[in-house]
CSV table of C-alpha atoms in Angstrom, one decimal:
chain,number,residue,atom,x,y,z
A,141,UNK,CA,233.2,108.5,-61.7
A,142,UNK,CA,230.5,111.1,-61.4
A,143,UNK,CA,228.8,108.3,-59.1
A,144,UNK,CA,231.5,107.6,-56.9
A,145,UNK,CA,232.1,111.5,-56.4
A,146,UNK,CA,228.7,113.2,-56.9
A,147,UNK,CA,229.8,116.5,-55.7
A,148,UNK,CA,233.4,116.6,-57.4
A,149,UNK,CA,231.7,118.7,-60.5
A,150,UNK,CA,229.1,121.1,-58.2
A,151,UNK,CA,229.8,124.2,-59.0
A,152,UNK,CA,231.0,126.5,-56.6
A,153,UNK,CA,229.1,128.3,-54.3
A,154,UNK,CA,228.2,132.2,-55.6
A,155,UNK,CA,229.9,134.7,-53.4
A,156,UNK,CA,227.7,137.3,-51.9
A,157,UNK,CA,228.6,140.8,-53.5
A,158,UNK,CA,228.9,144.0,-51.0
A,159,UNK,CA,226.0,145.1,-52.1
A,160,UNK,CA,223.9,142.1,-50.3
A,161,UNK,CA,226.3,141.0,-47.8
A,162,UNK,CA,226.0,144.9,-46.3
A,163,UNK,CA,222.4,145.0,-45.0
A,164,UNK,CA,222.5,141.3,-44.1
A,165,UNK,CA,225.4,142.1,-41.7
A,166,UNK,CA,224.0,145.0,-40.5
A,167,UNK,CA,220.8,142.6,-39.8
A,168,UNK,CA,222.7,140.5,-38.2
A,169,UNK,CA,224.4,143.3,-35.5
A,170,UNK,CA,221.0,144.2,-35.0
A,171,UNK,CA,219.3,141.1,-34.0
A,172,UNK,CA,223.2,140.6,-31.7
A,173,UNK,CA,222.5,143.4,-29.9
A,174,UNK,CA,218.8,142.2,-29.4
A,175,UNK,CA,219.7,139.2,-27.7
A,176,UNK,CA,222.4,141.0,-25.5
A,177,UNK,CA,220.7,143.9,-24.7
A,178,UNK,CA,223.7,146.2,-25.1
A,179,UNK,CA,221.5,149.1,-26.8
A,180,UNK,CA,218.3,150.3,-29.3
A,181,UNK,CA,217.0,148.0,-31.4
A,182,UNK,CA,217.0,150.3,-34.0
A,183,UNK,CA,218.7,149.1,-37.0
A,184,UNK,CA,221.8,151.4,-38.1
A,185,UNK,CA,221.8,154.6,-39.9
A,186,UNK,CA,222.3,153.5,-43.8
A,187,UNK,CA,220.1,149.8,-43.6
A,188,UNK,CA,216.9,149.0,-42.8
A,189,UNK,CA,214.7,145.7,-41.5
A,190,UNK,CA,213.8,143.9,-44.9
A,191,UNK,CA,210.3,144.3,-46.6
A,192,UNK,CA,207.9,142.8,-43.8
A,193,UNK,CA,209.6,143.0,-41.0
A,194,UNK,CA,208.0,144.3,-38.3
A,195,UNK,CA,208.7,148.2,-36.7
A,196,UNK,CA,211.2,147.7,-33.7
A,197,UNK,CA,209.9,149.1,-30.4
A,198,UNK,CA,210.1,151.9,-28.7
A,199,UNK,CA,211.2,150.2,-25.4
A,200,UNK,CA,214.9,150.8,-24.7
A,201,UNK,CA,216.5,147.3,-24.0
A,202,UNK,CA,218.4,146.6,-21.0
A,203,UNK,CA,217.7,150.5,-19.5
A,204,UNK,CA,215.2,150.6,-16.3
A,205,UNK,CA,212.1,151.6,-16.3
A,206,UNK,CA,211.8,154.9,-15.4
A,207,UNK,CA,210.7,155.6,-12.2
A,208,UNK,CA,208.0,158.7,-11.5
A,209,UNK,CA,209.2,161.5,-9.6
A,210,UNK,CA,207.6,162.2,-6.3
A,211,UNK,CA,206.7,166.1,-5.9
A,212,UNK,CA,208.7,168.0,-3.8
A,213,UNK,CA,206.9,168.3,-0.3
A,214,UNK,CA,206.3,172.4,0.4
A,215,UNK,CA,208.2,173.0,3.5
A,216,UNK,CA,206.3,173.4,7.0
A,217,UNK,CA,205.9,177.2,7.9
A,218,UNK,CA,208.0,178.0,11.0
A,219,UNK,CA,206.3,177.9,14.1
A,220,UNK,CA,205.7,181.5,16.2
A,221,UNK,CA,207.5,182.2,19.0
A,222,UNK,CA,206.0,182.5,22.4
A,223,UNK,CA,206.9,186.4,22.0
A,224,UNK,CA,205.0,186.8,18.7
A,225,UNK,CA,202.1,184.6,20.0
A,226,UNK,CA,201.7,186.5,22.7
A,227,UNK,CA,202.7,189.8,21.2
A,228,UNK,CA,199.3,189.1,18.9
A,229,UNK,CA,197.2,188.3,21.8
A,230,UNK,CA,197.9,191.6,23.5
A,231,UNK,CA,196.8,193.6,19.9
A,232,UNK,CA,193.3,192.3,20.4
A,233,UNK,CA,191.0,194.6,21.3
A,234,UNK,CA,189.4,194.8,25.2
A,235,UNK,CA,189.6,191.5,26.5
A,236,UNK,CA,192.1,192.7,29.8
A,237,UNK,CA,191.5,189.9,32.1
A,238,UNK,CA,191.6,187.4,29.7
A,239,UNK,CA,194.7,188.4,27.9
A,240,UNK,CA,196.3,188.6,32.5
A,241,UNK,CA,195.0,185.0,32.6
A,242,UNK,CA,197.1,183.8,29.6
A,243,UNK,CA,200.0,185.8,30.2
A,244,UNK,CA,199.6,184.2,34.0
A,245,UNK,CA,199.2,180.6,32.2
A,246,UNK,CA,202.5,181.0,30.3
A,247,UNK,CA,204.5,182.1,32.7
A,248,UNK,CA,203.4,179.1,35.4
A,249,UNK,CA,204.3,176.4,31.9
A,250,UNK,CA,207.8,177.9,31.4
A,251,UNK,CA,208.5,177.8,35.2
A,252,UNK,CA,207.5,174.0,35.4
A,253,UNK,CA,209.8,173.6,32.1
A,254,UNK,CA,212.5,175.1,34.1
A,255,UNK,CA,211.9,173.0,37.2
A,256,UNK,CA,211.8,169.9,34.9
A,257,UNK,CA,215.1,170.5,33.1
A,258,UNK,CA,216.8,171.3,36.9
A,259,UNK,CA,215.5,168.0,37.6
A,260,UNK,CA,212.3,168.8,39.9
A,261,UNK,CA,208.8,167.5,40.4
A,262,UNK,CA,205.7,169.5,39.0
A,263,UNK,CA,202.2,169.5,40.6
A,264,UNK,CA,199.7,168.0,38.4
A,265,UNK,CA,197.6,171.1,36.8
A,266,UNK,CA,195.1,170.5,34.6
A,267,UNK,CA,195.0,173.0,31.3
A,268,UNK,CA,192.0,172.0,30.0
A,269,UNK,CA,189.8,175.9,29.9
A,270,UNK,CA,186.6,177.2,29.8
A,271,UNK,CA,185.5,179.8,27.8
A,272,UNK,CA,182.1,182.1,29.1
A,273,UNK,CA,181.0,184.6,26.7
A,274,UNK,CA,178.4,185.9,24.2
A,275,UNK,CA,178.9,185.9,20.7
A,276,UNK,CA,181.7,187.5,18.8
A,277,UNK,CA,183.6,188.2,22.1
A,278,UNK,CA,187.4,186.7,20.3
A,279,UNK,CA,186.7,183.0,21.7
A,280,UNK,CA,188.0,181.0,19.3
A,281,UNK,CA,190.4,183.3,18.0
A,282,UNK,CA,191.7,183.1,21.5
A,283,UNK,CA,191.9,179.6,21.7
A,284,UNK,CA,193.5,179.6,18.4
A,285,UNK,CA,196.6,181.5,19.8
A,286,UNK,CA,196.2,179.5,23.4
A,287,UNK,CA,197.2,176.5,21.0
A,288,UNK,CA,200.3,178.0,19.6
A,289,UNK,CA,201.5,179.2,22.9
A,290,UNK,CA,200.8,176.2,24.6
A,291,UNK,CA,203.2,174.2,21.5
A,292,UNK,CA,205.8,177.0,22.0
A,293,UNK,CA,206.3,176.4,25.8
A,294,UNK,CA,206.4,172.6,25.0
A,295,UNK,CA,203.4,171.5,26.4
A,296,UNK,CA,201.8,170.6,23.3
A,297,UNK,CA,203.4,168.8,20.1
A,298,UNK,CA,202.0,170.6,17.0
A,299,UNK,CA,199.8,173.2,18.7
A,300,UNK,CA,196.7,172.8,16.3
A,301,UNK,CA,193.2,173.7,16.6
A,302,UNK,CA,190.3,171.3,16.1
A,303,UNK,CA,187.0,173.3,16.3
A,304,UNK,CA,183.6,171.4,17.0
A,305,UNK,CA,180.3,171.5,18.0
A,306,UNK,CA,177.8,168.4,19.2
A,307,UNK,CA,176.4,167.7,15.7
A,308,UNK,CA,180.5,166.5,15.2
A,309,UNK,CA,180.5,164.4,18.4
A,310,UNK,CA,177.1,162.9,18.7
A,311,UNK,CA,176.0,160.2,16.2
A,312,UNK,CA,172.8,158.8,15.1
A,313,UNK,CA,172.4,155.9,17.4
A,314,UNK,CA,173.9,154.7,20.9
A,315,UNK,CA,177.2,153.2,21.1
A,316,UNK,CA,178.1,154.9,17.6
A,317,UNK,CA,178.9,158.5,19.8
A,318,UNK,CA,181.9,157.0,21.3
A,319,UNK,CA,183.4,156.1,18.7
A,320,UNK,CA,182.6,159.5,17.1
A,321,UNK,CA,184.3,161.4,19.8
A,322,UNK,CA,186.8,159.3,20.1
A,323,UNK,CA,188.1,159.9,16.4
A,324,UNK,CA,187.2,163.5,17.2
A,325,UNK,CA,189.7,163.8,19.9
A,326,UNK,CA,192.7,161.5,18.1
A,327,UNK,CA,192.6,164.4,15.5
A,328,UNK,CA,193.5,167.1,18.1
A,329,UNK,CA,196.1,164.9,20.0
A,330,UNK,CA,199.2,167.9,19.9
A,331,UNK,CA,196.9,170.4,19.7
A,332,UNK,CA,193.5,172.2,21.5
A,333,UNK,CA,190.3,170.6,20.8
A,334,UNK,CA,187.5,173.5,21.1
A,335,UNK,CA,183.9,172.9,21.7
A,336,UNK,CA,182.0,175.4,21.1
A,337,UNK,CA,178.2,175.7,22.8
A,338,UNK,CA,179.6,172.3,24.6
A,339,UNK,CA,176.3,172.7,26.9
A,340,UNK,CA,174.7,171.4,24.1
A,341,UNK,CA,175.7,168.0,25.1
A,342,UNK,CA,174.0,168.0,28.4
A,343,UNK,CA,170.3,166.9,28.6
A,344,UNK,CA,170.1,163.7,26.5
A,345,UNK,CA,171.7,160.1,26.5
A,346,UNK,CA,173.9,160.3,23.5
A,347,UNK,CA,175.7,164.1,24.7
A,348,UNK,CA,176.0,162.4,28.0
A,349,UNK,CA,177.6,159.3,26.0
A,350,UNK,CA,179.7,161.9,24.0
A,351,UNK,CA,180.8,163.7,28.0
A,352,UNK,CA,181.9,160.1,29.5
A,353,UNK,CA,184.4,159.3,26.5
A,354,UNK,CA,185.2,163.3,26.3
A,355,UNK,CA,186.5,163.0,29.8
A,356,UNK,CA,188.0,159.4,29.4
A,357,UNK,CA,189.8,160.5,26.4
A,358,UNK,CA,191.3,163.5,28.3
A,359,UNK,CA,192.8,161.2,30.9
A,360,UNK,CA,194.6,159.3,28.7
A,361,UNK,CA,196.1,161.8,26.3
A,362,UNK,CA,196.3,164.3,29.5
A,363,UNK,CA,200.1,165.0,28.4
A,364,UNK,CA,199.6,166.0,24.5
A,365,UNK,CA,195.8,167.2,25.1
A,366,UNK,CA,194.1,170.4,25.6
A,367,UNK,CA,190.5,171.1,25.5
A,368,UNK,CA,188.9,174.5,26.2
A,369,UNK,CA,185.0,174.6,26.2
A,370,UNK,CA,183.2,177.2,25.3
A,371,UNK,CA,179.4,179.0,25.8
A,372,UNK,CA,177.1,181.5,26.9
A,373,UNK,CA,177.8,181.7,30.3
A,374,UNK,CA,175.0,180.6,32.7
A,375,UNK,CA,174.5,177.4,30.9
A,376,UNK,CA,177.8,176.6,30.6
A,377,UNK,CA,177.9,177.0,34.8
A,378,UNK,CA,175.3,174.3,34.5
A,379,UNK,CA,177.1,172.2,32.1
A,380,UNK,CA,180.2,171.9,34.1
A,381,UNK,CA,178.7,171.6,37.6
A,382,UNK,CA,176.2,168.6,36.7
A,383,UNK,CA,179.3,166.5,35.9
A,384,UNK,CA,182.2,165.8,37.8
A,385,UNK,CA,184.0,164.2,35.5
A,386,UNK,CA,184.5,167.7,34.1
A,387,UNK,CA,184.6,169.8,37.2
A,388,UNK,CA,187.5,168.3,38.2
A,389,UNK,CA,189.3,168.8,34.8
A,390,UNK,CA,188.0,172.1,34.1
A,391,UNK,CA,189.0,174.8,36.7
A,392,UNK,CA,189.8,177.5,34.8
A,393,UNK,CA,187.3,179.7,33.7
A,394,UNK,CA,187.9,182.3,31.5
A,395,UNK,CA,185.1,185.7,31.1
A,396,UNK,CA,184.7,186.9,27.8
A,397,UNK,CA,182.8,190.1,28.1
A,398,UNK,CA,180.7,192.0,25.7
A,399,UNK,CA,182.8,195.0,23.9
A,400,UNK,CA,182.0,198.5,25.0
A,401,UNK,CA,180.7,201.0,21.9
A,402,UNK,CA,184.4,201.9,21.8
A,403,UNK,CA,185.7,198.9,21.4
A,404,UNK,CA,183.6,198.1,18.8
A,405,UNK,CA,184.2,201.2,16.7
A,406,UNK,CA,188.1,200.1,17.5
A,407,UNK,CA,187.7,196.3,15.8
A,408,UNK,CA,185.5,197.9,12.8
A,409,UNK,CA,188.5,200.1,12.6
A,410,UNK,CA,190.7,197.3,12.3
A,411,UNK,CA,188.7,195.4,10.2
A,412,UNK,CA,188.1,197.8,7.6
A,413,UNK,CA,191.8,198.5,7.1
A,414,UNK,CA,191.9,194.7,6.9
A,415,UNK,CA,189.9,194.8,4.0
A,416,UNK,CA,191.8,197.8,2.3
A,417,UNK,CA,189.2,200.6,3.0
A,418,UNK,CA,189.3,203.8,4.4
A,419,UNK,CA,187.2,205.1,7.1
A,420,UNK,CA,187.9,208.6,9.0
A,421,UNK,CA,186.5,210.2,12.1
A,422,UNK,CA,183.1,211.3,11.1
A,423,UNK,CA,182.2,207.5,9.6
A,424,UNK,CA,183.2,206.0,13.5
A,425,UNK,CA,180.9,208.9,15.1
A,426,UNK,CA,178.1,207.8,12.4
A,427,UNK,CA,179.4,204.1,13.8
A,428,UNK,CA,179.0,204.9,17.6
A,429,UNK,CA,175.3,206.7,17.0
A,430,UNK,CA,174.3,203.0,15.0
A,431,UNK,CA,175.5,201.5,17.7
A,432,UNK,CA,174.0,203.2,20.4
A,433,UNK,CA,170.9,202.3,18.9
A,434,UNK,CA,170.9,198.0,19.0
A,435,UNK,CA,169.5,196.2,22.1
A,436,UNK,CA,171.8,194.7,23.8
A,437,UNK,CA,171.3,190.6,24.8
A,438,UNK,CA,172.7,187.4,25.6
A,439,UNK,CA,172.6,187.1,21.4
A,440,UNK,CA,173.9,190.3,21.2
A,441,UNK,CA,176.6,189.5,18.0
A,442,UNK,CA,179.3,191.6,19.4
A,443,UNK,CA,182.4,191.8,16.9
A,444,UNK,CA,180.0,189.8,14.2
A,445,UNK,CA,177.3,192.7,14.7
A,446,UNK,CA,180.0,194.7,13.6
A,447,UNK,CA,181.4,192.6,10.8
A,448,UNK,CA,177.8,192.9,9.4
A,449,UNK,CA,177.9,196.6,9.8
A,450,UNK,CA,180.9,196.7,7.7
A,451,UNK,CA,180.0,194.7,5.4
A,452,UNK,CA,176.5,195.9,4.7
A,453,UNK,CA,178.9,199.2,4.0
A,454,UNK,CA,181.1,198.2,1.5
A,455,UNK,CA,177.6,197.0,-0.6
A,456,UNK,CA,176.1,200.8,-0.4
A,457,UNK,CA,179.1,201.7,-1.2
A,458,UNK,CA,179.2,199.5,-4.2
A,459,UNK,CA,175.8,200.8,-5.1
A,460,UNK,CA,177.3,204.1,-4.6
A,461,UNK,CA,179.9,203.8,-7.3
A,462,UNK,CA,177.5,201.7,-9.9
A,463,UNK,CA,177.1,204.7,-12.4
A,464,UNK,CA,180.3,205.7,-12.3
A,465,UNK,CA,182.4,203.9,-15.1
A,466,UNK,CA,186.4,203.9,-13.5
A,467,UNK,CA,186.6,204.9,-10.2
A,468,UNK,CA,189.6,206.2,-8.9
A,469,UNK,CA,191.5,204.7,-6.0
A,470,UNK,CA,190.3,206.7,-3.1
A,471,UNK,CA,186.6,206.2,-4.1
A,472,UNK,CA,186.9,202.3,-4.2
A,473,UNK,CA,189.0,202.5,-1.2
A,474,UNK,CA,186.9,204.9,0.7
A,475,UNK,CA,183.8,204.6,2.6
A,476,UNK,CA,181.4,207.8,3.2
A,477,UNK,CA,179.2,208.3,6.2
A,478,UNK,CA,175.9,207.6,4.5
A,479,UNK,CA,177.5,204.1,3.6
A,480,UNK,CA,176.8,203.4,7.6
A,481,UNK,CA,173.0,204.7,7.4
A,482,UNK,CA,171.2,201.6,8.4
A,483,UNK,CA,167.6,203.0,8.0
A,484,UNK,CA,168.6,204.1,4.4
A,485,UNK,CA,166.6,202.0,1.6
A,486,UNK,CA,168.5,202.1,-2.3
A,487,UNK,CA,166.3,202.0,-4.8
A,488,UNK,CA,166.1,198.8,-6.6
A,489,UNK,CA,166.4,198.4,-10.4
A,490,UNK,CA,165.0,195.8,-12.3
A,491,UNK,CA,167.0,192.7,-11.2
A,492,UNK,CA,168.9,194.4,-8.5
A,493,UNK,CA,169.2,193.5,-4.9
A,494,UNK,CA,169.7,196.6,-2.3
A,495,UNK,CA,171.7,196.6,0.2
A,496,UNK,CA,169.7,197.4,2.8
A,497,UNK,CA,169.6,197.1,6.7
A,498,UNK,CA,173.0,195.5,8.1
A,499,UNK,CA,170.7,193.2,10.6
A,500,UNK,CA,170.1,189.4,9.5
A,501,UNK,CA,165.8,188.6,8.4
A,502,UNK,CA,164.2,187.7,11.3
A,503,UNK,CA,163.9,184.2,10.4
A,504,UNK,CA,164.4,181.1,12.0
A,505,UNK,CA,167.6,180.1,10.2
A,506,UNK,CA,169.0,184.0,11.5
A,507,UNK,CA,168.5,183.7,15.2
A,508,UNK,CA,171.0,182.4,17.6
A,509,UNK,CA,169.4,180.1,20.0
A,510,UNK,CA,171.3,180.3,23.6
């Protein structure tokens, strides 16, 4: 009988207390919601994996991966208006018949917008602009605001200014300068492209290389393309007359001429308030008598002379104020007449450096060549 029915006397299966069948069900949800994906693998608060199972991961199932968050762009300034561009170019100092000429140039570009939107034909005027001048006669900081005007009356699309010399459009070898001044000119399209010393090019095969795609480039980007060239004004004369690719495109000229003594006490004027310091009526007479003094020349510096005046100021008065331990406000902000004596010499301590003359060493690295 026990043959013919070998499992009529097993003995029953044991029945799984609460005690085990707990944490196996809870092992069992876990490893469900594995496979489904519907949340942590993290087993349930009260069980736990048993004794050498491995640590679940960190990795939320079934959630995407987060995705990184891009920084907020800063917003573009706003763009001056014609008034305020125009507004800053009458501030500057001297400069009258330049200052006419732009006004003049402004007034011609929103009379051909106005013809354009009433449906009429405009002459084809070249804007392209050259700049004679010495030295620190506002140049580029005239181009610089020719750029935004130009953008404001909708001749130009961003109204930038790309400042270069030759040593930015000439390469090393032939054939490589056209591509140089090629690129050179893509990075000013919307904008003014200003080369200063541009007589520079003239004289050798690779600035006349750099010239031919200069003018090339400037007839095919004539509608979103300015470029102003600037220099000292007899070569530059020479520059634009030996080529005619550029005489035609360039007939415009604009004289920048040297600043009188009173102008020049005017810009330190401005430029020391600039800076925060305060300069009264005997420091400009001290100012005028220093200036009365310098040669005057085609290197002549101009508003940089100036600058250098100012400068060398502020470091006497530095040395000025080295003993004393907490200077007030008006002695930082102040500076004294002596601080303008050029022919003073400090004494120098050990380790110290004077402040000396304003003028640049007469080396070879100081001079300007013209």
């Amino acid at each position: 009988a026990q043959l013919a029915h070998p499992t009529s006397h097993r003995p029953a299966a044991p029945t799984l207390g609460d005690d085990v069948a707990g944490p196996l069900l809870q092992q069992l949800s876990v490893v469900q919601a594995k496979i489904a994906g519907l949340h942590d693998l993290t087993p349930p608060a009260g069980g736990g994996l048993e004794t050498g199972a491995s640590a679940p991961s960190s990795t939320t199932v079934g959630e995407p991966p987060a995705v990184p968050v891009e920084p907020t762009p800063e917003p573009e300034k706003p763009r001056k208006t014609l008034e305020e561009l125009l507004a800053e170019l009458d501030d500057l100092v001297g400069l009258a018949e330049v200052k006419a000429e732009i006004h003049r140039q402004a007034a011609v570009l929103r009379v051909e917008g106005l013809r354009a939107e009433a449906g009429l034909k405009n002459p084809d005027i070249t804007r392209h602009l050259v700049f004679n001048g010495n030295p620190g006669t506002g140049k580029t900081t005239v181009a610089r605001l020719v750029a935004g005007i130009y953008a404001a009356l909708g001749l130009l699309t961003k109204g930038q200014l790309v400042e270069v010399d030759r040593s930015e459009l000439v390469a090393g070898y032939l054939g490589q300068t056209a591509a140089k001044t090629a690129e050179v000119v893509r990075s000013a399209l919307g904008g003014v492209l200003f080369i200063d010393e541009a007589y520079s090019l003239s004289g050798d095969q690779y600035g006349t290389e750099a010239i031919d795609t200069l003018v090339k480039e400037m007839e095919d980007h004539r509608g979103d393309l300015v470029v102003i060239v600037a220099g000292y004004p007899l070569p530059m004369q020479v520059f634009i007359a030996q080529n005619p690719g550029l005489e035609s495109r360039f007939r415009t000229h604009l004289d920048f001429v040297d600043y009188t003594d009173d102008e020049l006490v005017e810009i330190f004027g401005v430029m020391a308030a600039g800076a925060e310091y305060d300069v009264d009526e005997p420091v400009l007479d001290r100012l005028r008598s220093v200036l009365g003094g310098v040669e005057r020349g085609p290197t002549f510096g101009n508003a940089r002379h100036v600058r250098n005046l100012l400068e060398a100021a502020i470091g006497r008065q530095a040395w000025r104020l080295r003993d004393v331990e907490t200077p007030t406000l008006a002695q930082l902000r102040t500076l004294e007449v002596d601080d303008l004596d050029v022919a003073k010499v400090e004494p120098v301590a050990s380790g110290e450096v004077p402040m000396g003359d304003a003028s640049p060493p007469s080396t070879p690295e100081s001079k300007e060549t013209p």
